[in-house]
mmCIF file of C-alpha atoms in Angstrom:
data_model
loop_
_atom_site.group_PDB
_atom_site.id
_atom_site.type_symbol
_atom_site.label_atom_id
_atom_site.label_comp_id
_atom_site.label_asym_id
_atom_site.label_seq_id
_atom_site.Cartn_x
_atom_site.Cartn_y
_atom_site.Cartn_z
ATOM 1 C CA MET B 109 35.448 14.343 -30.940
ATOM 2 C CA PRO B 110 31.761 15.217 -30.215
ATOM 3 C CA ALA B 111 30.580 13.573 -27.528
ATOM 4 C CA SER B 112 28.178 10.295 -28.285
ATOM 5 C CA ARG B 113 24.614 10.617 -27.912
ATOM 6 C CA TRP B 114 22.788 8.748 -24.962
ATOM 7 C CA MET B 115 19.258 7.657 -25.034
ATOM 8 C CA LEU B 116 18.030 7.681 -21.572
ATOM 9 C CA VAL B 117 14.596 5.562 -20.754
ATOM 10 C CA GLY B 118 12.850 5.414 -17.727
ATOM 11 C CA LYS B 119 9.376 6.979 -16.810
ATOM 12 C CA PRO B 120 8.661 10.108 -19.476
ATOM 13 C CA LEU B 121 10.332 13.446 -17.651
ATOM 14 C CA ARG B 122 7.350 15.623 -17.964
ATOM 15 C CA ALA B 123 5.571 17.838 -14.895
ATOM 16 C CA PRO B 124 4.132 17.091 -12.477
ATOM 17 C CA PHE B 125 7.710 15.411 -10.813
ATOM 18 C CA ASN B 126 6.377 13.780 -7.623
ATOM 19 C CA ASP B 127 8.373 10.451 -7.627
ATOM 20 C CA GLY B 128 12.034 10.398 -6.794
ATOM 21 C CA SER B 129 13.352 8.226 -9.374
ATOM 22 C CA THR B 130 11.993 11.064 -12.177
ATOM 23 C CA VAL B 131 13.363 14.035 -9.696
ATOM 24 C CA LEU B 132 16.966 12.195 -10.061
ATOM 25 C CA VAL B 133 16.683 11.678 -13.615
ATOM 26 C CA ARG B 134 15.365 15.220 -14.348
ATOM 27 C CA ASP B 135 17.779 16.482 -12.442
ATOM 28 C CA LEU B 136 20.965 14.127 -13.989
ATOM 29 C CA VAL B 137 20.083 15.476 -17.214
ATOM 30 C CA ARG B 138 19.961 18.953 -16.613
ATOM 31 C CA GLY B 139 23.227 18.647 -14.601
ATOM 32 C CA LEU B 140 24.873 16.620 -17.261
ATOM 33 C CA SER B 141 27.447 18.264 -19.739
ATOM 34 C CA SER B 142 25.960 20.630 -22.141
ATOM 35 C CA HIS B 143 28.649 19.165 -25.020
ATOM 36 C CA ARG B 144 26.615 15.683 -24.684
ATOM 37 C CA PRO B 145 23.306 15.971 -26.564
ATOM 38 C CA LEU B 146 20.778 13.461 -25.186
ATOM 39 C CA THR B 147 17.898 11.426 -26.508
ATOM 40 C CA TYR B 148 15.126 11.054 -23.709
ATOM 41 C CA PHE B 149 11.163 10.641 -22.784
ATOM 42 C CA GLY B 150 9.025 13.731 -22.143
ATOM 43 C CA ASP B 151 7.626 16.915 -23.266
ATOM 44 C CA PRO B 152 9.228 18.324 -26.475
ATOM 45 C CA GLU B 153 7.348 22.087 -25.871
ATOM 46 C CA GLN B 154 9.112 21.838 -22.546
ATOM 47 C CA PRO B 155 12.497 20.568 -22.762
ATOM 48 C CA LEU B 156 14.830 20.325 -20.040
ATOM 49 C CA ARG B 157 17.594 22.010 -21.341
ATOM 50 C CA ASP B 158 17.955 24.699 -23.942
ATOM 51 C CA ARG B 159 17.066 23.551 -27.562
ATOM 52 C CA ASP B 160 20.486 24.291 -28.616
ATOM 53 C CA LYS B 161 21.754 21.470 -26.802
ATOM 54 C CA GLY B 162 20.629 19.498 -29.768
ATOM 55 C CA ASP B 163 18.671 16.921 -27.127
ATOM 56 C CA GLU B 164 15.768 14.740 -28.962
ATOM 57 C CA VAL B 165 12.927 14.920 -26.619
ATOM 58 C CA ILE B 166 10.316 12.205 -27.133
ATOM 59 C CA ASP B 167 6.685 12.660 -26.874
ATOM 60 C CA ALA B 168 5.387 10.128 -24.430
ATOM 61 C CA ALA B 169 2.195 10.459 -21.692
ATOM 62 C CA PRO B 170 2.914 10.328 -17.749
ATOM 63 C CA MET B 171 3.222 6.681 -17.005
ATOM 64 C CA GLY B 172 2.161 6.963 -13.130
ATOM 65 C CA HIS B 173 3.251 4.366 -10.917
ATOM 66 C CA ALA B 174 1.982 1.404 -12.878
ATOM 67 C CA PRO B 175 2.895 1.959 -16.721
ATOM 68 C CA THR B 176 0.507 0.239 -19.039
ATOM 69 C CA LEU B 177 1.611 -2.441 -21.603
ATOM 70 C CA ARG B 178 0.879 0.360 -24.608
ATOM 71 C CA SER B 179 3.505 2.442 -23.003
ATOM 72 C CA LYS B 180 5.942 0.220 -22.697
ATOM 73 C CA LEU B 181 5.432 -1.223 -26.207
ATOM 74 C CA ASP B 182 5.716 2.245 -27.017
ATOM 75 C CA VAL B 183 9.022 2.791 -25.215
ATOM 76 C CA MET B 184 10.399 -0.522 -26.886
ATOM 77 C CA ARG B 185 9.674 0.633 -30.412
ATOM 78 C CA ALA B 186 11.070 3.891 -30.154
ATOM 79 C CA ILE B 187 14.303 2.002 -28.541
ATOM 80 C CA ILE B 188 14.838 0.062 -31.820
ATOM 81 C CA SER B 189 13.869 2.150 -34.256
ATOM 82 C CA TYR B 190 16.589 2.874 -37.172
ATOM 83 C CA PRO B 191 17.395 6.090 -36.154
ATOM 84 C CA ARG B 192 18.242 5.029 -32.888
ATOM 85 C CA ARG B 193 19.297 1.741 -33.079
ATOM 86 C CA ARG B 194 23.010 2.988 -32.437
ATOM 87 C CA GLN B 195 22.443 5.326 -29.775
ATOM 88 C CA PRO B 196 24.020 3.663 -26.087
ATOM 89 C CA LEU B 197 20.753 2.997 -23.473
ATOM 90 C CA HIS B 198 20.925 3.707 -20.073
ATOM 91 C CA PHE B 199 17.953 2.550 -18.302
ATOM 92 C CA PHE B 200 16.592 3.587 -14.866
ATOM 93 C CA PHE B 201 14.165 1.194 -13.648
ATOM 94 C CA THR B 202 14.200 -0.960 -10.786
ATOM 95 C CA PRO B 203 15.267 -4.318 -11.801
ATOM 96 C CA ASN B 204 12.590 -7.342 -12.456
ATOM 97 C CA ARG B 205 11.904 -9.715 -15.133
ATOM 98 C CA VAL B 206 9.842 -8.108 -17.535
ATOM 99 C CA THR B 207 12.526 -5.237 -17.876
ATOM 100 C CA SER B 208 15.681 -7.432 -17.726
ATOM 101 C CA SER B 209 14.016 -10.235 -19.897
ATOM 102 C CA ALA B 210 13.592 -6.587 -22.631
ATOM 103 C CA LEU B 211 16.954 -5.767 -21.845
ATOM 104 C CA ALA B 212 18.397 -9.200 -22.754
ATOM 105 C CA GLY B 213 16.515 -9.067 -26.161
ATOM 106 C CA ILE B 214 18.003 -5.881 -27.128
ATOM 107 C CA ARG B 215 21.000 -7.418 -26.249
ATOM 108 C CA ARG B 216 20.279 -10.945 -28.703
ATOM 109 C CA LEU B 217 19.387 -7.908 -31.576
ATOM 110 C CA GLN B 218 21.857 -5.769 -30.986
ATOM 111 C CA PRO B 219 24.685 -7.110 -29.299
ATOM 112 C CA ARG B 220 27.262 -4.127 -29.472
ATOM 113 C CA ARG B 221 24.875 -1.869 -28.358
ATOM 114 C CA LEU B 222 25.959 -0.312 -24.667
ATOM 115 C CA LEU B 223 23.358 -0.732 -22.301
ATOM 116 C CA VAL B 224 23.787 0.551 -18.729
ATOM 117 C CA GLN B 225 20.815 0.395 -16.055
ATOM 118 C CA SER B 226 20.567 2.313 -13.048
ATOM 119 C CA LEU B 227 18.987 0.396 -9.889
ATOM 120 C CA MET B 228 16.158 2.989 -8.865
ATOM 121 C CA SER B 229 15.275 1.093 -5.976
ATOM 122 C CA SER B 230 17.487 -1.692 -4.663
ATOM 123 C CA HIS B 231 14.315 -3.911 -2.444
ATOM 124 C CA GLY B 232 14.690 -7.379 -3.878
ATOM 125 C CA GLY B 233 17.419 -6.293 -6.859
ATOM 126 C CA ALA B 234 20.081 -9.064 -5.204
ATOM 127 C CA ASN B 235 17.494 -11.850 -6.464
ATOM 128 C CA HIS B 236 17.479 -10.332 -10.085
ATOM 129 C CA ALA B 237 21.174 -10.185 -10.277
ATOM 130 C CA ARG B 238 21.551 -12.875 -12.671
ATOM 131 C CA LEU B 239 19.343 -11.277 -15.319
ATOM 132 C CA LEU B 240 21.454 -8.013 -15.184
ATOM 133 C CA HIS B 241 24.569 -9.659 -16.255
ATOM 134 C CA PRO B 242 24.277 -8.686 -20.189
ATOM 135 C CA LEU B 243 24.584 -5.500 -19.616
ATOM 136 C CA ASP B 244 27.944 -3.344 -19.734
ATOM 137 C CA ALA B 245 27.525 -1.453 -16.279
ATOM 138 C CA VAL B 246 25.132 -1.509 -13.212
ATOM 139 C CA VAL B 247 25.027 2.130 -10.990
ATOM 140 C CA VAL B 248 23.653 1.131 -7.618
ATOM 141 C CA LEU B 249 22.979 4.078 -5.543
ATOM 142 C CA SER B 250 24.413 2.934 -2.238
ATOM 143 C CA ASP B 251 27.468 1.291 -0.876
ATOM 144 C CA ASP B 252 25.210 -1.508 0.458
ATOM 145 C CA THR B 253 23.478 -2.169 -2.695
ATOM 146 C CA GLU B 254 26.444 -2.532 -4.363
ATOM 147 C CA GLN B 255 28.119 -4.751 -1.593
ATOM 148 C CA ARG B 256 24.540 -7.151 -2.127
ATOM 149 C CA MET B 257 25.306 -7.025 -5.614
ATOM 150 C CA LEU B 258 28.569 -8.638 -5.604
ATOM 151 C CA LEU B 259 27.782 -11.085 -3.542
ATOM 152 C CA ALA B 260 24.682 -11.741 -5.466
ATOM 153 C CA GLY B 261 27.274 -12.825 -8.458
ATOM 154 C CA LEU B 262 27.970 -9.513 -10.653
ATOM 155 C CA ALA B 263 31.325 -8.994 -11.766
ATOM 156 C CA ALA B 264 33.011 -5.732 -9.738
ATOM 157 C CA ASP B 265 33.959 -4.556 -12.808
ATOM 158 C CA ARG B 266 30.591 -4.344 -13.891
ATOM 159 C CA VAL B 267 29.036 -2.553 -10.546
ATOM 160 C CA VAL B 268 29.499 1.545 -10.505
ATOM 161 C CA ARG B 269 28.583 2.967 -6.777
ATOM 162 C CA ILE B 270 27.106 6.594 -7.787
ATOM 163 C CA TYR B 271 25.281 8.399 -4.964
ATOM 164 C CA PRO B 272 22.220 10.040 -5.620
ATOM 165 C CA GLY B 273 22.545 13.823 -5.960
ATOM 166 C CA VAL B 274 20.330 16.875 -5.192
ATOM 167 C CA PRO B 275 20.520 20.424 -5.931
ATOM 168 C CA LEU B 276 22.318 22.457 -3.777
ATOM 169 C CA VAL B 277 19.808 25.458 -2.476
ATOM 170 C CA ALA B 278 21.072 29.115 -0.913
ATOM 171 C CA ALA B 279 21.372 29.506 2.502
ATOM 172 C CA VAL B 280 18.186 31.225 3.890
ATOM 173 C CA ALA B 281 17.638 32.539 7.593
ATOM 174 C CA ARG B 282 15.389 31.008 9.287
ATOM 175 C CA GLU B 283 13.075 32.661 11.727
ATOM 176 C CA ALA B 284 13.427 30.179 15.288
ATOM 177 C CA PRO B 285 12.168 27.397 13.376
ATOM 178 C CA SER B 286 9.998 25.226 15.598
ATOM 179 C CA ARG B 287 9.099 22.461 13.261
ATOM 180 C CA ILE B 288 10.343 18.712 13.028
ATOM 181 C CA LEU B 289 9.825 17.420 9.484
ATOM 182 C CA TYR B 290 9.010 13.454 8.801
ATOM 183 C CA ALA B 291 8.269 12.681 4.815
ATOM 184 C CA GLY B 292 8.271 9.065 4.074
ATOM 185 C CA ASP B 293 5.959 6.285 3.920
ATOM 186 C CA LEU B 294 3.532 5.469 6.907
ATOM 187 C CA ASP B 295 3.120 1.688 7.999
ATOM 188 C CA ALA B 296 2.967 0.147 11.683
ATOM 189 C CA GLN B 297 6.562 1.123 13.117
ATOM 190 C CA VAL B 298 6.332 4.458 11.872
ATOM 191 C CA VAL B 299 2.968 4.937 13.299
ATOM 192 C CA ASP B 300 4.094 3.935 16.691
ATOM 193 C CA ARG B 301 7.503 6.322 16.383
ATOM 194 C CA LEU B 302 5.085 9.163 15.227
ATOM 195 C CA SER B 303 2.668 8.876 18.222
ATOM 196 C CA ALA B 304 5.797 8.709 20.554
ATOM 197 C CA VAL B 305 7.057 11.849 18.821
ATOM 198 C CA ALA B 306 3.867 13.706 19.181
ATOM 199 C CA ALA B 307 3.569 12.005 22.784
ATOM 200 C CA GLY B 308 6.901 14.012 23.586
ATOM 201 C CA ILE B 309 5.630 17.258 22.107
ATOM 202 C CA ARG B 310 2.342 16.932 24.277
ATOM 203 C CA ARG B 311 4.361 16.567 27.761
ATOM 204 C CA GLY B 312 6.682 19.212 26.981
ATOM 205 C CA ASP B 313 9.588 17.426 26.329
ATOM 206 C CA LEU B 314 10.748 18.918 22.903
ATOM 207 C CA GLY B 315 9.834 22.444 24.251
ATOM 208 C CA SER B 316 8.207 24.414 21.750
ATOM 209 C CA PHE B 317 8.722 22.194 18.835
ATOM 210 C CA THR B 318 5.616 20.894 16.822
ATOM 211 C CA LEU B 319 5.573 17.871 14.202
ATOM 212 C CA THR B 320 4.909 17.678 10.646
ATOM 213 C CA ILE B 321 3.907 14.207 8.829
ATOM 214 C CA ALA B 322 3.694 14.951 4.851
ATOM 215 C CA CYS B 323 3.080 11.466 3.165
ATOM 216 C CA ARG B 324 1.936 11.065 -0.040
ATOM 217 C CA PRO B 325 -0.791 8.720 0.157
ATOM 218 C CA LYS B 326 0.724 6.055 -2.008
ATOM 219 C CA ALA B 327 2.175 3.348 -0.022
ATOM 220 C CA GLU B 328 0.305 0.099 0.800
ATOM 221 C CA ARG B 329 -2.511 0.102 3.530
ATOM 222 C CA ASP B 330 -1.561 4.395 3.408
ATOM 223 C CA ALA B 331 -5.514 5.317 4.443
ATOM 224 C CA GLU B 332 -5.309 2.406 7.226
ATOM 225 C CA TYR B 333 -2.348 3.886 8.972
ATOM 226 C CA ARG B 334 -3.290 7.561 8.361
ATOM 227 C CA GLY B 335 -6.320 6.853 10.171
ATOM 228 C CA GLN B 336 -4.728 5.519 13.038
ATOM 229 C CA LEU B 337 -2.456 8.579 13.631
ATOM 230 C CA ARG B 338 -5.786 10.338 13.033
ATOM 231 C CA ASP B 339 -7.430 8.522 15.947
ATOM 232 C CA ARG B 340 -4.613 8.252 18.434
ATOM 233 C CA LEU B 341 -2.903 12.010 17.292
ATOM 234 C CA ALA B 342 -6.880 13.675 17.465
ATOM 235 C CA ALA B 343 -6.146 16.170 20.551
ATOM 236 C CA ASP B 344 -2.421 16.657 19.156
ATOM 237 C CA LEU B 345 -3.717 17.489 15.656
ATOM 238 C CA SER B 346 -6.657 19.685 17.361
ATOM 239 C CA ALA B 347 -4.043 21.504 19.477
ATOM 240 C CA GLY B 348 -1.691 22.221 16.160
ATOM 241 C CA ARG B 349 1.032 20.440 17.831
ATOM 242 C CA VAL B 350 1.113 18.017 14.976
ATOM 243 C CA GLU B 351 -0.056 18.578 11.414
ATOM 244 C CA LEU B 352 -0.955 15.501 8.955
ATOM 245 C CA MET B 353 -0.387 16.632 5.477
ATOM 246 C CA GLY B 354 -0.259 14.322 2.087
ATOM 247 C CA ALA B 355 1.420 15.373 -1.399
ATOM 248 C CA VAL B 356 2.759 18.921 -0.340
ATOM 249 C CA PRO B 357 3.059 20.938 -3.567
ATOM 250 C CA ASP B 358 5.671 23.027 -2.161
ATOM 251 C CA MET B 359 8.278 21.003 -0.163
ATOM 252 C CA ASP B 360 10.750 23.578 -0.348
ATOM 253 C CA ALA B 361 8.674 25.969 1.498
ATOM 254 C CA LEU B 362 7.658 23.618 4.063
ATOM 255 C CA MET B 363 11.186 22.672 4.130
ATOM 256 C CA ARG B 364 12.204 26.292 4.990
ATOM 257 C CA ARG B 365 9.762 26.329 7.707
ATOM 258 C CA CYS B 366 11.309 23.509 9.775
ATOM 259 C CA ALA B 367 14.684 23.105 11.864
ATOM 260 C CA ILE B 368 14.863 19.142 11.940
ATOM 261 C CA GLN B 369 13.923 16.344 9.836
ATOM 262 C CA ILE B 370 13.440 12.537 11.001
ATOM 263 C CA PHE B 371 13.179 9.389 9.199
ATOM 264 C CA VAL B 372 11.205 6.510 11.111
ATOM 265 C CA ALA B 373 10.756 3.647 8.848
ATOM 266 C CA ASP B 374 13.424 1.065 9.009
ATOM 267 C CA HIS B 375 13.583 0.657 5.208
ATOM 268 C CA VAL B 376 13.673 2.163 2.120
ATOM 269 C CA ARG B 377 11.263 -0.172 0.044
ATOM 270 C CA ARG B 378 10.312 1.132 -3.563
ATOM 271 C CA LYS B 379 12.314 4.003 -3.186
ATOM 272 C CA VAL B 380 15.848 5.510 -3.715
ATOM 273 C CA ASP B 381 18.687 3.431 -1.549
ATOM 274 C CA LEU B 382 18.930 7.578 -0.073
ATOM 275 C CA PRO B 383 15.483 9.169 -0.279
ATOM 276 C CA LEU B 384 15.632 12.251 -2.218
ATOM 277 C CA VAL B 385 13.696 13.925 0.427
ATOM 278 C CA VAL B 386 15.904 13.330 3.271
ATOM 279 C CA LEU B 387 18.993 14.641 0.739
ATOM 280 C CA GLU B 388 16.549 17.559 -0.317
ATOM 281 C CA GLY B 389 16.158 18.453 3.307
ATOM 282 C CA LEU B 390 20.311 18.310 4.067
ATOM 283 C CA ALA B 391 20.814 20.594 1.096
ATOM 284 C CA ARG B 392 18.405 22.798 2.974
ATOM 285 C CA GLY B 393 20.257 22.449 6.458
ATOM 286 C CA LEU B 394 17.732 20.032 8.279
ATOM 287 C CA GLY B 395 19.615 17.681 10.751
ATOM 288 C CA LEU B 396 18.814 14.066 10.307
ATOM 289 C CA VAL B 397 17.527 11.574 13.070
ATOM 290 C CA CYS B 398 17.320 8.674 11.494
ATOM 291 C CA THR B 399 17.137 4.749 12.615
ATOM 292 C CA ASP B 400 20.216 3.293 12.278
ATOM 293 C CA PHE B 401 20.060 0.869 9.220
ATOM 294 C CA ARG B 402 21.594 0.981 5.753
ATOM 295 C CA PRO B 403 21.904 1.937 3.457
ATOM 296 C CA ILE B 404 20.386 5.160 5.220
ATOM 297 C CA SER B 405 23.338 4.924 7.674
ATOM 298 C CA GLU B 406 25.882 5.983 4.728
ATOM 299 C CA VAL B 407 24.868 9.667 5.204
ATOM 300 C CA PHE B 408 26.667 9.094 8.852
ATOM 301 C CA ASP B 409 29.553 7.408 7.142
ATOM 302 C CA ARG B 410 30.334 9.939 4.642
ATOM 303 C CA ALA B 411 29.685 12.928 7.266
ATOM 304 C CA ALA B 412 31.965 11.327 9.618
ATOM 305 C CA GLU B 413 34.737 10.830 6.911
ATOM 306 C CA HIS B 414 34.626 14.780 6.442
ATOM 307 C CA SER B 415 34.750 15.556 10.149
ATOM 308 C CA LEU B 416 30.718 17.015 10.101
ATOM 309 C CA VAL B 417 28.424 15.853 12.636
ATOM 310 C CA VAL B 418 24.628 16.044 10.744
ATOM 311 C CA GLY B 419 22.169 14.175 12.939
ATOM 312 C CA ALA B 420 22.026 11.266 15.585
ATOM 313 C CA GLN B 421 21.267 7.727 14.527
ATOM 314 C CA VAL B 422 18.588 5.979 16.665
ATOM 315 C CA MET B 423 19.209 1.720 17.267
ATOM 316 C CA ALA B 424 15.518 0.585 16.004
ATOM 317 C CA SER B 425 15.811 -2.304 18.809
ATOM 318 C CA ARG B 426 15.428 0.868 21.749
ATOM 319 C CA GLY B 427 12.124 1.509 20.716
ATOM 320 C CA ALA B 428 10.191 4.604 20.185
ATOM 321 C CA GLN B 429 11.057 6.804 23.042
ATOM 322 C CA ALA B 430 14.553 6.649 21.737
ATOM 323 C CA PHE B 431 13.445 9.016 18.539
ATOM 324 C CA VAL B 432 12.217 11.449 21.743
ATOM 325 C CA ASP B 433 15.583 10.904 23.827
ATOM 326 C CA ALA B 434 17.389 11.582 20.224
ATOM 327 C CA LEU B 435 15.194 14.757 19.226
ATOM 328 C CA ARG B 436 15.377 15.726 22.980
ATOM 329 C CA PHE B 437 18.934 16.305 23.295
ATOM 330 C CA ALA B 438 19.069 18.131 20.131
ATOM 331 C CA THR B 439 16.036 20.574 20.512
ATOM 332 C CA GLY B 440 17.155 21.076 23.845
ATOM 333 C CA ASP B 441 20.643 23.087 22.914
ATOM 334 C CA PRO B 442 19.932 25.222 19.543
ATOM 335 C CA ALA B 443 24.049 25.214 19.114
ATOM 336 C CA THR B 444 23.482 21.826 18.327
ATOM 337 C CA VAL B 445 20.772 22.418 15.892
ATOM 338 C CA ARG B 446 22.656 24.918 14.233
ATOM 339 C CA ARG B 447 25.817 22.721 13.847
ATOM 340 C CA TRP B 448 23.848 20.130 12.354
ATOM 341 C CA SER B 449 22.298 22.446 9.956
ATOM 342 C CA ALA B 450 25.690 23.824 9.055
ATOM 343 C CA ASP B 451 26.989 20.665 8.372
ATOM 344 C CA ALA B 452 24.276 19.153 6.927
ATOM 345 C CA ARG B 453 24.869 21.560 4.003
ATOM 346 C CA THR B 454 28.159 21.209 3.836
ATOM 347 C CA LEU B 455 27.733 17.299 3.388
ATOM 348 C CA VAL B 456 25.399 17.600 0.422
ATOM 349 C CA GLN B 457 27.957 20.229 -1.414
ATOM 350 C CA ARG B 458 31.008 17.666 -1.066
ATOM 351 C CA GLU B 459 29.127 13.995 -1.663
ATOM 352 C CA PHE B 460 25.010 14.391 -2.805
ATOM 353 C CA SER B 461 25.088 17.416 -5.088
ATOM 354 C CA VAL B 462 23.958 17.082 -8.471
ATOM 355 C CA ASP B 463 26.980 18.484 -9.877
ATOM 356 C CA THR B 464 28.883 15.092 -8.090
ATOM 357 C CA MET B 465 26.354 12.732 -9.128
ATOM 358 C CA ALA B 466 26.305 14.354 -12.579
ATOM 359 C CA MET B 467 30.327 14.177 -13.351
ATOM 360 C CA GLN B 468 30.243 10.445 -12.507
ATOM 361 C CA TYR B 469 27.878 9.811 -14.980
ATOM 362 C CA GLU B 470 29.891 11.817 -17.463
ATOM 363 C CA GLN B 471 33.027 9.471 -16.351
ATOM 364 C CA LEU B 472 30.911 6.563 -16.881
ATOM 365 C CA TYR B 473 29.944 6.924 -20.517
ATOM 366 C CA ALA B 474 33.315 8.043 -21.113
ATOM 367 C CA ARG B 475 35.012 5.001 -19.998
ATOM 368 C CA LEU B 476 32.187 2.787 -21.379
ATOM 369 C CA GLY B 477 32.560 4.881 -25.214
ATOM 370 C CA GLU B 478 36.238 4.058 -25.587
ATOM 371 C CA ARG B 479 35.332 0.156 -25.170
#
């Protein structure tokens, strides 16, 4: 019996792929079974899979971070159109009243249609839990979000945890990399912690390492915080001890020049629960020094289950200098950096690969299809 055709609904899957949730869904499409045809929004001239897979690609322009009302209406018309009215629907959106109201309307119009939603960002998701009750399944991207959604009243048999996955990459020989990478948003605490790391480099606490800050200018008050960094680190920027970047056209190439990554924020607001850039760094052998908070600490939970050491966690209450101390420990011992690197790649292969993620979605689709 041929696999049912699911319709995937989210931001259009077309270049440029510079948004975490869109990258995640793109990789999922590529990873799903070749025996399962799909319908998704994107560029019909550049499908994500070979044309012989039988996919339907609905032409849709990029939506950016704030889809217009016209874009939303076009999506809704496509969803309920006659040729597609029986296709199971899989939504990839952060829960909000507008999206959930649309889903509730589809449920009323088409009560037997399968409806699934993956929560691409869990920030505030528990506040909308009651709006998710009409769904056949709610996919969460971390154990932390699963626990919060269950406490908010969602039925346990409706909630499925599937970790985000990233493609595995071939190992490459690095020529004594000496860069520390921060790729994330800026806020006041992040500025303080990055400034502390830069000061540690300036004092010589971190040997010959340099700091690369790569932040896409999309976060709230980004220009303000970027200006603060430029003022505080003017001498370091001039001397080449610190590099401050915006959007990076080739993150893979940048990561291959680095030895360690840091995540100095203490939240993942408006991000995938386990940020893809962190997982991509682990896949390339970048050990992780990060703030100890959930859900990102689940990376270390899974590593411990496999007897792997992929980096170090820093308690936020210890202050910005704690990041310097953790980095000093690692950078002062090349064997530690090498172990973190090897274990990071192994962890992604075992827990956070696209293949694992796609297999778990396939299992979910099959289970729902048997109802």
